XYZ file of C-alpha atoms in Angstrom:
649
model
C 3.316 11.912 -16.210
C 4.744 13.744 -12.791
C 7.146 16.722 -12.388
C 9.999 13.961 -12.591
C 11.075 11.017 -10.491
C 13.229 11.084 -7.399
C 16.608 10.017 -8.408
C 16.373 6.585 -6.119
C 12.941 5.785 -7.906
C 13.424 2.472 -7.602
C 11.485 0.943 -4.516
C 13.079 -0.374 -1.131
C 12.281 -3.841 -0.086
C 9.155 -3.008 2.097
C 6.305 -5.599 3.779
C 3.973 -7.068 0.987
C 1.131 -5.962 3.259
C 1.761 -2.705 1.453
C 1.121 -3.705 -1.726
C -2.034 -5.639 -0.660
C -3.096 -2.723 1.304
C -2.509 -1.040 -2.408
C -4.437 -3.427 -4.359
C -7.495 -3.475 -1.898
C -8.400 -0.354 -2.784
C -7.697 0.405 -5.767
C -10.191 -3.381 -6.723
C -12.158 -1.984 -3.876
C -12.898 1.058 -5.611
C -14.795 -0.924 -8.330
C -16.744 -2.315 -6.545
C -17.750 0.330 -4.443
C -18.566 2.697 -7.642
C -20.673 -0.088 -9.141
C -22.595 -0.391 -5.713
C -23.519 2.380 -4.694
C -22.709 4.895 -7.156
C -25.790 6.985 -6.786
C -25.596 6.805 -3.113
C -21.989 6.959 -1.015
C -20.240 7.787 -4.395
C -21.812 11.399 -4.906
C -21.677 12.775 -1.316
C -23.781 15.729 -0.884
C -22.013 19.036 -0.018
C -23.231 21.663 2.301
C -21.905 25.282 2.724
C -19.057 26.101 5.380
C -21.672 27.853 7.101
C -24.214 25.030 7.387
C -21.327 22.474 8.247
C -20.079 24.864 10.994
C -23.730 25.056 12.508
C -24.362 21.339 12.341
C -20.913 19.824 13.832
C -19.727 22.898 15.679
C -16.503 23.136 13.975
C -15.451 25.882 12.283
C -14.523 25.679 8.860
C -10.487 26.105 7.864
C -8.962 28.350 5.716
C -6.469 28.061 3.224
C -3.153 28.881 5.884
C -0.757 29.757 3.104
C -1.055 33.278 2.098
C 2.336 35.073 2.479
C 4.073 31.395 3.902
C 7.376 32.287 4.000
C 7.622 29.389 1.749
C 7.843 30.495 -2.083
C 6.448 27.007 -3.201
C 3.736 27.104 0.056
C 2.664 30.685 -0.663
C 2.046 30.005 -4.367
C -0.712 27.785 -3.320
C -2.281 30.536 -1.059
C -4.724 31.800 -3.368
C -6.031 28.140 -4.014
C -9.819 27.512 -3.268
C -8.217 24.485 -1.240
C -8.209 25.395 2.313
C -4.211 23.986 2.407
C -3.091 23.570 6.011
C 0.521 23.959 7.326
C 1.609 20.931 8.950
C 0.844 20.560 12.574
C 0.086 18.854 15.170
C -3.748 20.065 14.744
C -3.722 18.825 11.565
C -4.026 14.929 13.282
C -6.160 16.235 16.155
C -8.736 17.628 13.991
C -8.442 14.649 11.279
C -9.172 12.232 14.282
C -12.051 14.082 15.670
C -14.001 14.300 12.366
C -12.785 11.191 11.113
C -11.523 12.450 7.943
C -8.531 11.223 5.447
C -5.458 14.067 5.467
C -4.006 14.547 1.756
C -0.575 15.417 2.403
C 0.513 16.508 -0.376
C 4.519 17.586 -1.015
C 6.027 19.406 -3.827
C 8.639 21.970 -4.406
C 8.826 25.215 -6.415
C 10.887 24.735 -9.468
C 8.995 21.656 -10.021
C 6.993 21.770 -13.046
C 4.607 18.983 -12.659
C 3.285 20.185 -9.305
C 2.639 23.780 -10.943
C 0.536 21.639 -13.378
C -1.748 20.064 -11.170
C -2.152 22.426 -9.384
C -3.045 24.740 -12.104
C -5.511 22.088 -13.129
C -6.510 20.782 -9.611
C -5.805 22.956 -7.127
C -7.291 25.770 -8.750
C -10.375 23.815 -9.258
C -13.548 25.032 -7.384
C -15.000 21.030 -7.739
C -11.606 19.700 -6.698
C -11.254 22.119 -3.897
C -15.170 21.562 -2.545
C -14.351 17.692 -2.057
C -10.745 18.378 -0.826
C -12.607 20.551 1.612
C -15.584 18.994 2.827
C -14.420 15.139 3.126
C -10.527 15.466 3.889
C -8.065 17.375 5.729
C -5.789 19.192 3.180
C -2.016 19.880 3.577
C 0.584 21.105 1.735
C 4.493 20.729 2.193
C 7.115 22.013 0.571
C 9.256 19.241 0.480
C 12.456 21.195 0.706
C 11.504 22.316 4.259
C 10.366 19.060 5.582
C 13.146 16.352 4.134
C 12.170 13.338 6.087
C 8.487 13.752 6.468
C 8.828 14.036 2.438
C 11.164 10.617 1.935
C 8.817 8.644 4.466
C 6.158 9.623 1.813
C 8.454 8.828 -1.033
C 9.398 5.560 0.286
C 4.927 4.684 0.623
C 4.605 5.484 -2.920
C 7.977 3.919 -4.080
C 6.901 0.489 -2.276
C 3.007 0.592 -3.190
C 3.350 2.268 -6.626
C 6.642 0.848 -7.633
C 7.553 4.563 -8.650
C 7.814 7.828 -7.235
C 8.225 11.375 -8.037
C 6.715 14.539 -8.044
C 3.780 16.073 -7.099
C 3.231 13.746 -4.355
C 0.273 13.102 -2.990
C 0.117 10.984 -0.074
C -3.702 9.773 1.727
C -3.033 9.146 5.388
C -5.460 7.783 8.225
C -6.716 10.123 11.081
C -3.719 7.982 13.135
C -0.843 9.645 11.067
C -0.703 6.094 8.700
C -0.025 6.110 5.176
C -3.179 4.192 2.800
C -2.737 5.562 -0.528
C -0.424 7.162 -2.545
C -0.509 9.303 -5.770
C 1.384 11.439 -8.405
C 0.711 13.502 -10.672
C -3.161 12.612 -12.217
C -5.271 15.061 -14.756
C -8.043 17.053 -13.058
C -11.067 14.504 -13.752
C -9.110 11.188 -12.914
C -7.994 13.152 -9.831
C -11.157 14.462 -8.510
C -12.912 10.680 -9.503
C -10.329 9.267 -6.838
C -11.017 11.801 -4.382
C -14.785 10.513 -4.716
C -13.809 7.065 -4.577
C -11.921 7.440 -1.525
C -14.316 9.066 -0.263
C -16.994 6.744 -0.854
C -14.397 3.799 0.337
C -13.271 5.882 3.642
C -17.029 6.525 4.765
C -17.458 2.190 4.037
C -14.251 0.638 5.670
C -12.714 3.417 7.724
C -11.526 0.683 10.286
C -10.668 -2.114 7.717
C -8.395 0.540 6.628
C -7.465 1.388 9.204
C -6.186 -1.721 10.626
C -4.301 -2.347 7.171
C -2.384 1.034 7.791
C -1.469 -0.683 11.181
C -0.376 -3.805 9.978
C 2.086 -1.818 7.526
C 4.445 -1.218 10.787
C 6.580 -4.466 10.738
C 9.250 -3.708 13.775
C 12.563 -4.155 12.379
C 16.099 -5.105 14.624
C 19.241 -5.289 13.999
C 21.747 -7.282 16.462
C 25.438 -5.235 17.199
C 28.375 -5.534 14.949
C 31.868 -4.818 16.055
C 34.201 -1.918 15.252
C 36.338 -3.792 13.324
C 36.689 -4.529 9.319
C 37.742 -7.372 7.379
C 40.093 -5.963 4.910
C 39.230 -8.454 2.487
C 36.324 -7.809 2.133
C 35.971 -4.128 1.772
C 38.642 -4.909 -0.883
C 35.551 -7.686 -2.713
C 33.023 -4.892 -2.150
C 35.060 -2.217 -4.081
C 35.657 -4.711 -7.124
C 32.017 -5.454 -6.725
C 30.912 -1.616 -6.323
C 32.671 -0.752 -9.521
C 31.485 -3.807 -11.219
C 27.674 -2.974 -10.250
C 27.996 0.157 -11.220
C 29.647 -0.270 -14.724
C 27.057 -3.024 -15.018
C 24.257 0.247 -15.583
C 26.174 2.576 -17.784
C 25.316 3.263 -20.785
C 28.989 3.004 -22.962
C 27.457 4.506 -26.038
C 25.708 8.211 -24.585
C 27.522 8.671 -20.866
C 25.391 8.108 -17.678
C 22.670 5.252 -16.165
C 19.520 3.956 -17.728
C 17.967 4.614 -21.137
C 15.550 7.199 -20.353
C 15.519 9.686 -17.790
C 19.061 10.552 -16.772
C 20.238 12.150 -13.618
C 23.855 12.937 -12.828
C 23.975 10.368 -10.201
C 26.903 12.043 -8.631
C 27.547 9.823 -5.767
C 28.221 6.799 -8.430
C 30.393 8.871 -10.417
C 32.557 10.489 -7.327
C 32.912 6.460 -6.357
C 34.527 6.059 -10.010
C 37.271 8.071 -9.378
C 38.229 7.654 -5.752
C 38.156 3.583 -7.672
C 40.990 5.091 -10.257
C 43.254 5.509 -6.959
C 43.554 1.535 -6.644
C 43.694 0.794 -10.017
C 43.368 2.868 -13.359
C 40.649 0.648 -15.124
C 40.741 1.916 -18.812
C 36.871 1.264 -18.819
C 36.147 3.429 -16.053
C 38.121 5.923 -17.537
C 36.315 5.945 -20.690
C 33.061 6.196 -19.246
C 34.220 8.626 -16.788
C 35.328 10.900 -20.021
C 32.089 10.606 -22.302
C 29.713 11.081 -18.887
C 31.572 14.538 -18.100
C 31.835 15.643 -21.329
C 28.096 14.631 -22.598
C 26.790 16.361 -19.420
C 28.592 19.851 -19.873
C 28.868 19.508 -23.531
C 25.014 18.768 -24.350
C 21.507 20.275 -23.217
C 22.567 19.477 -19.551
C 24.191 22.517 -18.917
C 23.340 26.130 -19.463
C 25.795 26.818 -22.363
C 24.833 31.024 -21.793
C 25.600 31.484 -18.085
C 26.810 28.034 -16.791
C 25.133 26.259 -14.137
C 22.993 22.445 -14.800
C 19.697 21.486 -14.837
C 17.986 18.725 -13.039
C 18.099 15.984 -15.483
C 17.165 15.001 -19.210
C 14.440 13.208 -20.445
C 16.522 11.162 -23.237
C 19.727 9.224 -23.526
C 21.778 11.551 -25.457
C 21.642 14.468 -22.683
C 19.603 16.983 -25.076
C 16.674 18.320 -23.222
C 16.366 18.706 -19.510
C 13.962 19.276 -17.302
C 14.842 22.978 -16.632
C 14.963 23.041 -13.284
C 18.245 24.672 -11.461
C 19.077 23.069 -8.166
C 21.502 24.337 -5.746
C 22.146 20.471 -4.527
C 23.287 19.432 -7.889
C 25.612 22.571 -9.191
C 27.504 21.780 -5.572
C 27.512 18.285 -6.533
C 28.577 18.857 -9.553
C 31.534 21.530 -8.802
C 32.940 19.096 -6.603
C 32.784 16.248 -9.043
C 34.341 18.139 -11.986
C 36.852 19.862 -9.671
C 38.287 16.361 -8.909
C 37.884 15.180 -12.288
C 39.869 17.777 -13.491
C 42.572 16.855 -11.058
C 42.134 12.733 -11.401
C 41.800 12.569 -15.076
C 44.607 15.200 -15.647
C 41.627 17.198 -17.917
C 42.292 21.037 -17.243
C 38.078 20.968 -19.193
C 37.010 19.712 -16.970
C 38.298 21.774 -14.083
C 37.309 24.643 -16.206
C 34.320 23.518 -15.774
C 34.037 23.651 -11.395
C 35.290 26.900 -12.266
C 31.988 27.821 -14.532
C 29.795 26.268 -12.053
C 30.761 27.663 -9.172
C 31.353 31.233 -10.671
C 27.572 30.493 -12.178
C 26.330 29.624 -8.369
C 28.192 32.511 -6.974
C 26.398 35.345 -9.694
C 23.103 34.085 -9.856
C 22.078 31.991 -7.242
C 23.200 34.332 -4.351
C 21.585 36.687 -1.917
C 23.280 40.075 -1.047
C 24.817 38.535 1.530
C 26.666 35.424 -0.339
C 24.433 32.669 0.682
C 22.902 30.575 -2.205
C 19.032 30.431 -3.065
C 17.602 26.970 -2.955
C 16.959 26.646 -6.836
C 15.450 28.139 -9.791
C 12.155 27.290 -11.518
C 11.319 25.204 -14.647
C 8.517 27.256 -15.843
C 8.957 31.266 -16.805
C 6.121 33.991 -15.510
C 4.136 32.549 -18.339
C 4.345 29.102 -17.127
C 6.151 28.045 -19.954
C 8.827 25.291 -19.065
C 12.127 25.938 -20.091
C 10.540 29.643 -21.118
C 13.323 31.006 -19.817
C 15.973 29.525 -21.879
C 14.556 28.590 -25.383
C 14.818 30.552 -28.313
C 13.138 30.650 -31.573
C 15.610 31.460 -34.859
C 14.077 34.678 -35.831
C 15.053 36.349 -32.167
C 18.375 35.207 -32.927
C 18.561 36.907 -35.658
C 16.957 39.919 -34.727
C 19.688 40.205 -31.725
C 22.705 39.174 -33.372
C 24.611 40.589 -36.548
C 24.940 38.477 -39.527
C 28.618 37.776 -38.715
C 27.582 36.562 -34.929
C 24.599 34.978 -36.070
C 26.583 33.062 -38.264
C 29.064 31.726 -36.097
C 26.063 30.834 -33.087
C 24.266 29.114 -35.152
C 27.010 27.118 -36.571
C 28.249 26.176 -33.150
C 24.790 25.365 -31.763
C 23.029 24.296 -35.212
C 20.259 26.245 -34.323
C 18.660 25.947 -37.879
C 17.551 22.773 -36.783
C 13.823 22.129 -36.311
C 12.861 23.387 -32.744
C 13.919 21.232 -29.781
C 10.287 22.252 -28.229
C 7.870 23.644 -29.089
C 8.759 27.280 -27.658
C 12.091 27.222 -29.858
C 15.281 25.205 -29.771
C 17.159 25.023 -26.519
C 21.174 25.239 -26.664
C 22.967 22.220 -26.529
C 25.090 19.689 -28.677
C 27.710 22.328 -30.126
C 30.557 21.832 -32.095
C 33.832 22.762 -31.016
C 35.239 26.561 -31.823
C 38.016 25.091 -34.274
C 35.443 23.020 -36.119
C 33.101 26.235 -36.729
C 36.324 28.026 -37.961
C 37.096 25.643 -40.356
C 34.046 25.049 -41.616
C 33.243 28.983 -41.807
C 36.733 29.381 -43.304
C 37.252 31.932 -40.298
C 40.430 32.715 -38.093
C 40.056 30.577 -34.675
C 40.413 34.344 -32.594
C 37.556 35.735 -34.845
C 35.229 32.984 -34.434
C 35.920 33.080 -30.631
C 35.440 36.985 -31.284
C 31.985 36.392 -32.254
C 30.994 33.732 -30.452
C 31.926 35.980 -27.165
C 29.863 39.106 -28.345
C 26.978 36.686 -29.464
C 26.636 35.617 -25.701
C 27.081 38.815 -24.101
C 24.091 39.742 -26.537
C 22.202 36.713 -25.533
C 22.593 36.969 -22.050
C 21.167 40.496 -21.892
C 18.318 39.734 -23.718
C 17.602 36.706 -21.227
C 18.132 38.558 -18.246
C 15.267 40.826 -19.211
C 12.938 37.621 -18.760
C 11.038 36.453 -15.782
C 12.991 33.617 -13.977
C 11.014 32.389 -10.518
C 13.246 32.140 -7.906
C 13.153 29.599 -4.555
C 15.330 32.065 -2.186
C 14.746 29.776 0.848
C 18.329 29.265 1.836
C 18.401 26.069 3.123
C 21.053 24.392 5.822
C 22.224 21.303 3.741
C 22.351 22.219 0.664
C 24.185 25.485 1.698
C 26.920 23.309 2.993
C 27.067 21.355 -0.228
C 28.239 24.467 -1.422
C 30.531 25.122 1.323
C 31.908 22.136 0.894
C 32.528 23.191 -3.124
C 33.786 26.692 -2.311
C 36.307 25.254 0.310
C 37.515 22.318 -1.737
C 38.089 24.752 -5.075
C 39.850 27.350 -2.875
C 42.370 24.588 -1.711
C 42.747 22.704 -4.795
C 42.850 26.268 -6.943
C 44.241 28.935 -4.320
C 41.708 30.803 -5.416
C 40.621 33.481 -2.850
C 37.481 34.635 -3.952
C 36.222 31.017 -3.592
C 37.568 31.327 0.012
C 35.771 34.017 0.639
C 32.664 32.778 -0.126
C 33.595 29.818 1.516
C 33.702 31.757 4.803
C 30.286 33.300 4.273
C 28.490 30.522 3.536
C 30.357 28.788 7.168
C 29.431 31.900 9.437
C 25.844 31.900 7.777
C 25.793 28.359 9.029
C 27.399 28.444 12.557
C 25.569 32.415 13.215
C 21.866 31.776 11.910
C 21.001 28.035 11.762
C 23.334 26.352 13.879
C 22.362 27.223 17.885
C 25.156 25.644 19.777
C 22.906 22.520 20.306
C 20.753 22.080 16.862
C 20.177 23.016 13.336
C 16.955 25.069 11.507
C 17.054 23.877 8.202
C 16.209 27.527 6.646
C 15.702 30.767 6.751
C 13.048 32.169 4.358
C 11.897 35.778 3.927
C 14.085 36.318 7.329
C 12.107 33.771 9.546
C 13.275 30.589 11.071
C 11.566 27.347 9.382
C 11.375 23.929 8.646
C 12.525 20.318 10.375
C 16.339 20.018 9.987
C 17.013 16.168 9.090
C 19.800 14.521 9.030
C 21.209 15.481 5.810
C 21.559 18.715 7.332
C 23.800 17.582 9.744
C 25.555 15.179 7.708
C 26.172 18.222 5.151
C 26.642 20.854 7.774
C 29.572 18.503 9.627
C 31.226 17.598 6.088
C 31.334 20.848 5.274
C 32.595 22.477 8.495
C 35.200 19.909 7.999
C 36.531 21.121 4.225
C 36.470 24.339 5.379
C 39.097 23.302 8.109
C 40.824 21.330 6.171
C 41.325 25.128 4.312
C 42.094 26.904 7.587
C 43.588 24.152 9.242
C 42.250 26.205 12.061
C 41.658 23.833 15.366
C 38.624 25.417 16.368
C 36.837 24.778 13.228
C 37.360 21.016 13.568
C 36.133 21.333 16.989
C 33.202 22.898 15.746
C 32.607 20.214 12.580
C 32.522 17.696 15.483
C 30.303 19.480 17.807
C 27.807 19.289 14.464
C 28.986 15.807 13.798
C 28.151 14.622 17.398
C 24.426 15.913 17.203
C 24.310 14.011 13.956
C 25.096 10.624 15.292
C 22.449 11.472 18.773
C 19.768 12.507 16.835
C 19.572 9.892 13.869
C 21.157 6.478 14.943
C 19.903 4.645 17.704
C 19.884 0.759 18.173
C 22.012 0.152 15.547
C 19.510 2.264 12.752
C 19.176 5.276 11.019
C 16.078 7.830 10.744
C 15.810 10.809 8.300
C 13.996 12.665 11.645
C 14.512 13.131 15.187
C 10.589 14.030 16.122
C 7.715 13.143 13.899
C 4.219 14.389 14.464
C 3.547 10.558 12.378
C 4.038 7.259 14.578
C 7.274 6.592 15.208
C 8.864 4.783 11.481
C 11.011 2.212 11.067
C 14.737 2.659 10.974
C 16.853 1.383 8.187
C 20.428 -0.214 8.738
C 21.987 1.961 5.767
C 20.513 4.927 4.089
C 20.616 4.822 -0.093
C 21.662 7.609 -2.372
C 20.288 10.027 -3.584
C 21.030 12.960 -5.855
C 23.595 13.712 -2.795
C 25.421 11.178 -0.756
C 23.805 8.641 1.413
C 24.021 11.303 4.443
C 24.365 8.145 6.882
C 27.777 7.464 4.978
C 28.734 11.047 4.933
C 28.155 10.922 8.801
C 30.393 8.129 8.951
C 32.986 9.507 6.481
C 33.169 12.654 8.465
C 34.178 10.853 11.742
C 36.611 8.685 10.034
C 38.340 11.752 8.426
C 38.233 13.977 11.186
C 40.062 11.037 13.147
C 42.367 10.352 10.139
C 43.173 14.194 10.791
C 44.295 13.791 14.449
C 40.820 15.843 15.365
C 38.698 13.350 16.681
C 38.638 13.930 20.482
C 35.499 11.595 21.186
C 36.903 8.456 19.879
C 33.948 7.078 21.135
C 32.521 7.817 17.850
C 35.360 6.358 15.346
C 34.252 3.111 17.315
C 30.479 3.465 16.235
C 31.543 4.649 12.652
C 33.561 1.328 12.303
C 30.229 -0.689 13.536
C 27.905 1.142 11.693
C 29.965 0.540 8.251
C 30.324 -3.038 9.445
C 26.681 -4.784 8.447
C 24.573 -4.850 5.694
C 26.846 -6.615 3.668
C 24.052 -8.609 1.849
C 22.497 -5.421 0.163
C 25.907 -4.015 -0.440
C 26.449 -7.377 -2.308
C 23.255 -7.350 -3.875
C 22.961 -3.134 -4.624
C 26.094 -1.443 -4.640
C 24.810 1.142 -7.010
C 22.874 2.768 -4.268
C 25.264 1.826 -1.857
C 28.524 3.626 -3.120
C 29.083 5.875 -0.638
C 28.973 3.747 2.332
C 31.703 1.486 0.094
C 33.643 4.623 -0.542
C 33.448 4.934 3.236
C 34.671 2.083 3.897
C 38.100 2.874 1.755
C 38.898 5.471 4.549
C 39.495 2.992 7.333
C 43.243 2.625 7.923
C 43.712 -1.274 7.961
């Protein structure tokens, strides 16, 4: 049970030492509680004071109070004594020989309010966190690649990941043990363990962390593709991902469901080449179960995270910024590929929904809205029970609501029913025996009702504004102002790019946000990926010279920073030692940002724009390898096949 699992929760390949590193001790941990339970396995606390005066250290405090971090400052009034991640974090691990807990969560996520609620707040939990490790907390959104190198250490030793994520790391900046979400008493029982285990075999650990670094290479590739076979890998890309839909409910997998955008987007650029009935089928029920069911916000517009069933009815009720750009931009195209004026409709609701209520005074978007209300109830917010229905809606409008969104039905939850699974306007008409323009009459007066009453709730609010996903929506805004002439869009558009260029971009490199005015967090390279694709669409609106010079200038940093001997990193500095690269980055709930890279340097020379052509020539080599996991994964591979289609053979 976790907040929810990172949309790539399925593990990368990594070095079975992992796993055995995994296995030794957890089995380990038996042993060592059998042992010596009475002895290692209940450590004996002393006060701060008394510690202070024995080692000469002084005791930390919790760092977080009034972090410009929503999610970081939440845990400020913990009895943990949560550090901020730094580099003193690793000298004072090593010189008292303690385990850090870096642990990484984000605001709207409602597992990670749970535990902490139930661990965090904990005055046992918090005395062992404090006495026998180093405690950190990280709000994921701020620190992207310190957060997937911890992702991919749980993914490969726990065969799942998610959040809250709680990562156990060696004074040497090594990974030993991961963990999600756990219940207060099987959480504070490891803590012991570990702590029983770390005091034992500190250096056998130690040297298993080490042996986790397997040095990975990767000889050249030329700047040229075979035509043939980027033609095999889009028949194969298409055929992988068909291979995981679900032809009955829309969408991937049987369980949890996630827009997986990326796949979706690879669908239709596929239509261009040939019009695959099947495709378009699936394409149809997907984009219609999503906005049409308990994935959307059928009040103000706008989509949740995900759903935790196949038929799209009840989300987790997280809002993210990432995946209403995504989303714009996916139904904007739709609407224009599948000739389906909904579905552009649709864009239209999203963005408008993005534009409202997820904006600053200034026009630049918050980074997402929470699950849980000011009660901590998840999905609070948005649930209602039938008797406030009725008590804020006439008979007539009652009527018609409730026929269109059955809300007679037993509760979705147990808060009340959420919105979703309507039937259409004419059907309510006709089964109401009502005029269509009086049942749209009511309908419209029942949601202005509605939304009133919600607005006088409690909705938590992430307003870190945050580089990448900012220029997701810059991206959206520019597309829909070219593709609709729609001004406003271009407006925002254009305060969204100066935001960008003015307050995170310095000439040379890119903050990744600005939080309660202050400068913070690691940019990575989805930020420049983003930022360049973004600064791109928005010249493609302008068609303005100096703003593809400036989408290159981005672009360039992109490709110095993150690839280097024929790899990509998520990070350009690490206070960790130095990680592995990877030859392709996966998806995610965004595009693989090594593909967008790429993308953006093949479009921009498509465009006549590219003056370091330097660059088209490492784009060409760096889509030309990996051709084995594109084979044997397209799914998580689509973008850097969808890349590949731009190449002019």
């Amino acid at each position: 049970m976790y907040c929810g699992p990172a949309e790539n929760s399925e593990p990368n390949p990594a070095a079975l030492v992992l796993r055995a590193m995994q296995i030794f001790i957890r089995y380990h941990f038996i042993a060592v509680w059998l042992l010596t339970l009475t002895l290692v396995l209940t450590p004996t606390l002393v006060s701060a004071a008394v510690e202070a005066e024995l080692t000469g250290v002084q005791p930390l405090h919790n760092q977080l109070a009034n972090h410009p971090s929503p999610y970081l400052a939440l845990h400020g009034s913990d009895p943990v004594n949560w550090q901020d991640w730094s580099p003193e974090v690793l000298q004072r691990a090593k010189k008292e020989n303690k385990l850090i807990l870096l642990s990484s969560g984000y605001f709207s996520c409602h597992w990670c309010h749970v535990m902490q609620r139930e661990s965090y707040k904990n005055a046992e939990v918090a005395e062992v966190l404090n006495h026998f490790f180093i405690p950190v907390k990280i709000d994921r959104e701020l620190e992207p690649a310190l957060d997937k190198r911890l992702m991919a250490y749980a993914q490969a030793t726990l065969k799942r990941g998610g959040w809250p994520l709680n990562v156990f790391m060696s004074p040497d900046g090594l990974p030993v043990f991961a963990v999600l979400y756990q219940p207060q008493m099987e959480f504070l029982g490891l803590l012991t363990r570990l702590t029983g285990i770390w005091e034992q075999q500190s250096e056998r650990i130690r040297k298993l962390a080490l042996e986790e670094k397997l040095p990975l290479s990767y000889p050249d590739s030329e700047p040229v593709l075979n035509a043939s076979l980027v033609t095999e890998l889009r028949t194969l890309a298409v055929q992988g991902i068909m291979a995981r839909a679900d032809d009955l409910q829309g969408g991937f997998g049987q369980s949890n469901k996630f827009p997986s955008v990326p796949q979706l987007n690879f669908l239709l650029d596929s239509l261009s080449n040939s019009r695959n009935p099947e495709v378009v089928e699936f394409l149809e029920l997907t984009l219609s179960a999503m906005a049409d069911n308990g994935m959307q916000d059928q009040l103000s517009g706008g989509f949740y995270r995900y759903v935790v069933d196949p038929a799209w009815e009840i989300p987790h009720f997280e809002k993210m910024l990432y995946d209403n750009a995504n989303l714009a931009q996916l139904y904007l195209k739709a609407g224009t590929v599948l000739k389906q004026a909904a579905y552009t409709k649709i864009a239209r609701r999203t963005l408008d929904f993005m534009a409202l209520e997820m904006s600053d005074s200034n026009g630049i978007l918050y980074a997402s809205f929470s699950a849980v209300d000011d009660n901590d109830i998840e999905g609070g917010y948005y649930l209602w029970e039938t008797e406030q229905l009725k008590s804020l809606l006439s008979a007539p409008e009652y009527r018609v609501f409730s026929e269109i969104w059955q809300t007679e039905r037993p509760a979705d939850l147990e808060e009340g029913n959420h919105l979703r699974g309507a039937i259409s306007v004419t059907e309510a008409a006709q089964s109401l025996q009502l005029s269509k323009t009086e049942t749209v009459k009511l309908l419209r007066t029942a949601q202005k009702k509605l939304k009133v009453a919600r607005n006088s709730r409690v909705l938590p609010t992430d307003d870190k504004l945050l580089a990448g996903w900012n220029a997701l929506s810059l991206s959206a805004f520019s597309n829909a102002a070219l593709t609709l002439e729609d001004s406003a869009y271009r407006a925002r558009a254009e305060k969204i790019k100066t935001f960008l260029l003015d307050t995170l971009w310095d000439g040379n490199q890119l903050t990744r946000s600005l939080a309660k005015g202050k400068l913070v967090g690691s940019a990575s390279i989805e930020d420049y990926a983003y930022v360049a694709r973004s600064l791109f669409d928005w010249a493609q609106l302008t068609n303005d010279n100096e703003d593809y010079r400036q989408a290159e200038r981005v672009l360039s940093q992109g490709w110095a920073r993150f690839y280097h001997n024929n790899v990509w990193s998520y990070a350009d500095a690490s206070l960790l030692p130095p990680a592995d690269g990877e030859e392709m980055l996966s998806e995610d709930s965004s595009a693989s940002p090594s593909a967008t890279l790429i993308a953006t340097t093949i479009a921009l020379h498509n465009a006549g724009k590219l003056n370091d052509l330097s660059l088209y020539n490492t784009a060409l080599s760096a889509l030309n390898r990996g051709e084995a996991q594109l084979r044997n994964n397209p799914f998580w591979y689509a973008s850097q096949i969808g890349a590949m289609q731009l190449v002019k053979q």
